[in-house]
Short mmCIF file of C-alpha atoms in Angstrom, two decimals:
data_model
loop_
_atom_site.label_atom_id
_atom_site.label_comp_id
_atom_site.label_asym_id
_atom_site.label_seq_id
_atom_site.Cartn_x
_atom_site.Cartn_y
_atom_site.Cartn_z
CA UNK R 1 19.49 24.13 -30.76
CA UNK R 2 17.32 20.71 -29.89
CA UNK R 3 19.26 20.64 -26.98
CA UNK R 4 17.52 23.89 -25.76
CA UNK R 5 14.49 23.20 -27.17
CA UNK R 6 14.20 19.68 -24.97
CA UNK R 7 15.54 21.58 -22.07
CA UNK R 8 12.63 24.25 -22.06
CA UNK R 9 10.19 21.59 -22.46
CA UNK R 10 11.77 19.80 -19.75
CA UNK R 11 11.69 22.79 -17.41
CA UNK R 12 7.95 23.87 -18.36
CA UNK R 13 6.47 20.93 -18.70
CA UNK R 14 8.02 17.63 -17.54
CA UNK R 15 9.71 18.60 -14.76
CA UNK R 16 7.45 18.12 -11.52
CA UNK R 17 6.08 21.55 -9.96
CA UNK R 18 6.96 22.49 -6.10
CA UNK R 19 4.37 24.38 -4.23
CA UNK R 20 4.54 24.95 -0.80
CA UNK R 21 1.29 25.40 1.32
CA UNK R 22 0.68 26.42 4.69
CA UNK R 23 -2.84 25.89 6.43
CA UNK R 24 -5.12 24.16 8.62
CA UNK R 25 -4.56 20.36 8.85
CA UNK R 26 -6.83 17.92 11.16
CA UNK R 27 -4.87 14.76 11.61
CA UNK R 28 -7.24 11.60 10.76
CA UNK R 29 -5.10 9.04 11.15
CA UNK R 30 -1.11 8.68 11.60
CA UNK R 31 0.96 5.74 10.36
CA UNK R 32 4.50 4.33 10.64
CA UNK R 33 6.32 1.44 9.00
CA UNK R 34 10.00 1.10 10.09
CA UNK R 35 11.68 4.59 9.72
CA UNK R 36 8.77 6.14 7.52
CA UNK R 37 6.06 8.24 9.15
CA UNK R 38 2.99 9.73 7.56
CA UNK R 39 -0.38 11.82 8.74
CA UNK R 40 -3.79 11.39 6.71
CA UNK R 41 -5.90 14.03 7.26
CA UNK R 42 -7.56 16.83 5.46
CA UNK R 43 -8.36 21.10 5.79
CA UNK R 44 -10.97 21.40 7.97
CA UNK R 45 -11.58 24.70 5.67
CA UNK R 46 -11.48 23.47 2.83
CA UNK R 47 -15.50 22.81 0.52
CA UNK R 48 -13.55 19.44 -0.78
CA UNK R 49 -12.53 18.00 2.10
CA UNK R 50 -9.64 16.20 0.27
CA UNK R 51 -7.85 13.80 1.90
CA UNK R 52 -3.87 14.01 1.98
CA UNK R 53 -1.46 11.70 3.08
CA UNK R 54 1.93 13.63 4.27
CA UNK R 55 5.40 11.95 4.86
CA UNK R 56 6.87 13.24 8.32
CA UNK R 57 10.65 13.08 7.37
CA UNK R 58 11.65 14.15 11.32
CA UNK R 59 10.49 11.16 14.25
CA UNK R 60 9.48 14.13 17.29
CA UNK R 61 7.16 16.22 14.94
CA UNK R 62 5.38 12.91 13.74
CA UNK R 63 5.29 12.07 17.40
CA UNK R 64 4.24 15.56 18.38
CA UNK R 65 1.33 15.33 16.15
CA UNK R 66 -2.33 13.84 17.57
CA UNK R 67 -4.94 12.02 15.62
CA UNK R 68 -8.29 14.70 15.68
CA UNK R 69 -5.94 17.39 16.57
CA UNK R 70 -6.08 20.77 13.84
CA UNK R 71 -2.81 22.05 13.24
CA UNK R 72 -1.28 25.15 11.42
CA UNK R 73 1.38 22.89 9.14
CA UNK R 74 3.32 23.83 5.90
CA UNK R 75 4.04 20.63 3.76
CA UNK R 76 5.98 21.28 0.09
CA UNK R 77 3.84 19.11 -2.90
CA UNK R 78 6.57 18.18 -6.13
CA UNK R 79 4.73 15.56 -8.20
CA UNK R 80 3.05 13.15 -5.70
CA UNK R 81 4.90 13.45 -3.04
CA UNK R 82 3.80 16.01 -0.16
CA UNK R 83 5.83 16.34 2.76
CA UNK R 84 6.07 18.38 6.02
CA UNK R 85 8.54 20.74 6.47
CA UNK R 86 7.02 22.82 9.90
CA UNK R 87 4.22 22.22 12.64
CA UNK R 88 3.85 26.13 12.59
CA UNK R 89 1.08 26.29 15.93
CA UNK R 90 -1.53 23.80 16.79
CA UNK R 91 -4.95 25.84 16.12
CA UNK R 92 -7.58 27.42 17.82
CA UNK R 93 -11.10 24.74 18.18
#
């Protein structure tokens, strides 16, 4: 019985929660440090204008992206980490 009890605590609570977002993203700034890429950059859309900083797992779509470029991106959030999963168009200015 504790066993299940811990485990539904575990699953509602502890456990981190995946969302996965698609919208507008203007690239800010990109970085690299040897086989790691990341894009800062915010929603242009967005009232908060809260900066994000997004781990590129794949070398051509971090290359394919340009610093003060908007782009149409979905990126999956579990706990602190957010990462990219598709460059889905580059968008309309």
């Amino acid at each position: 019985m504790l066993v299940l009890v811990v485990g539904i605590i575990y699953l509602n609570y502890l456990k981190p929660k995946t969302t996965s977002t698609t919208s507008a993203f203007t690239v800010v700034q990109k970085q690299h440090e040897n086989d790691s890429y990341w894009i800062v950059g915010n929603n242009p859309n967005s009232k908060q204008k809260k900066s994000l900083k997004i781990e590129v797992k794949e070398k051509e779509q971090w290359t394919q992206l340009k610093e003060k470029k908007t782009y149409i991106l979905t990126y999956v959030e579990k706990g602190n980490d957010i990462t990219l999963t598709e460059i889905v168009s580059e968008a309309e200015e």
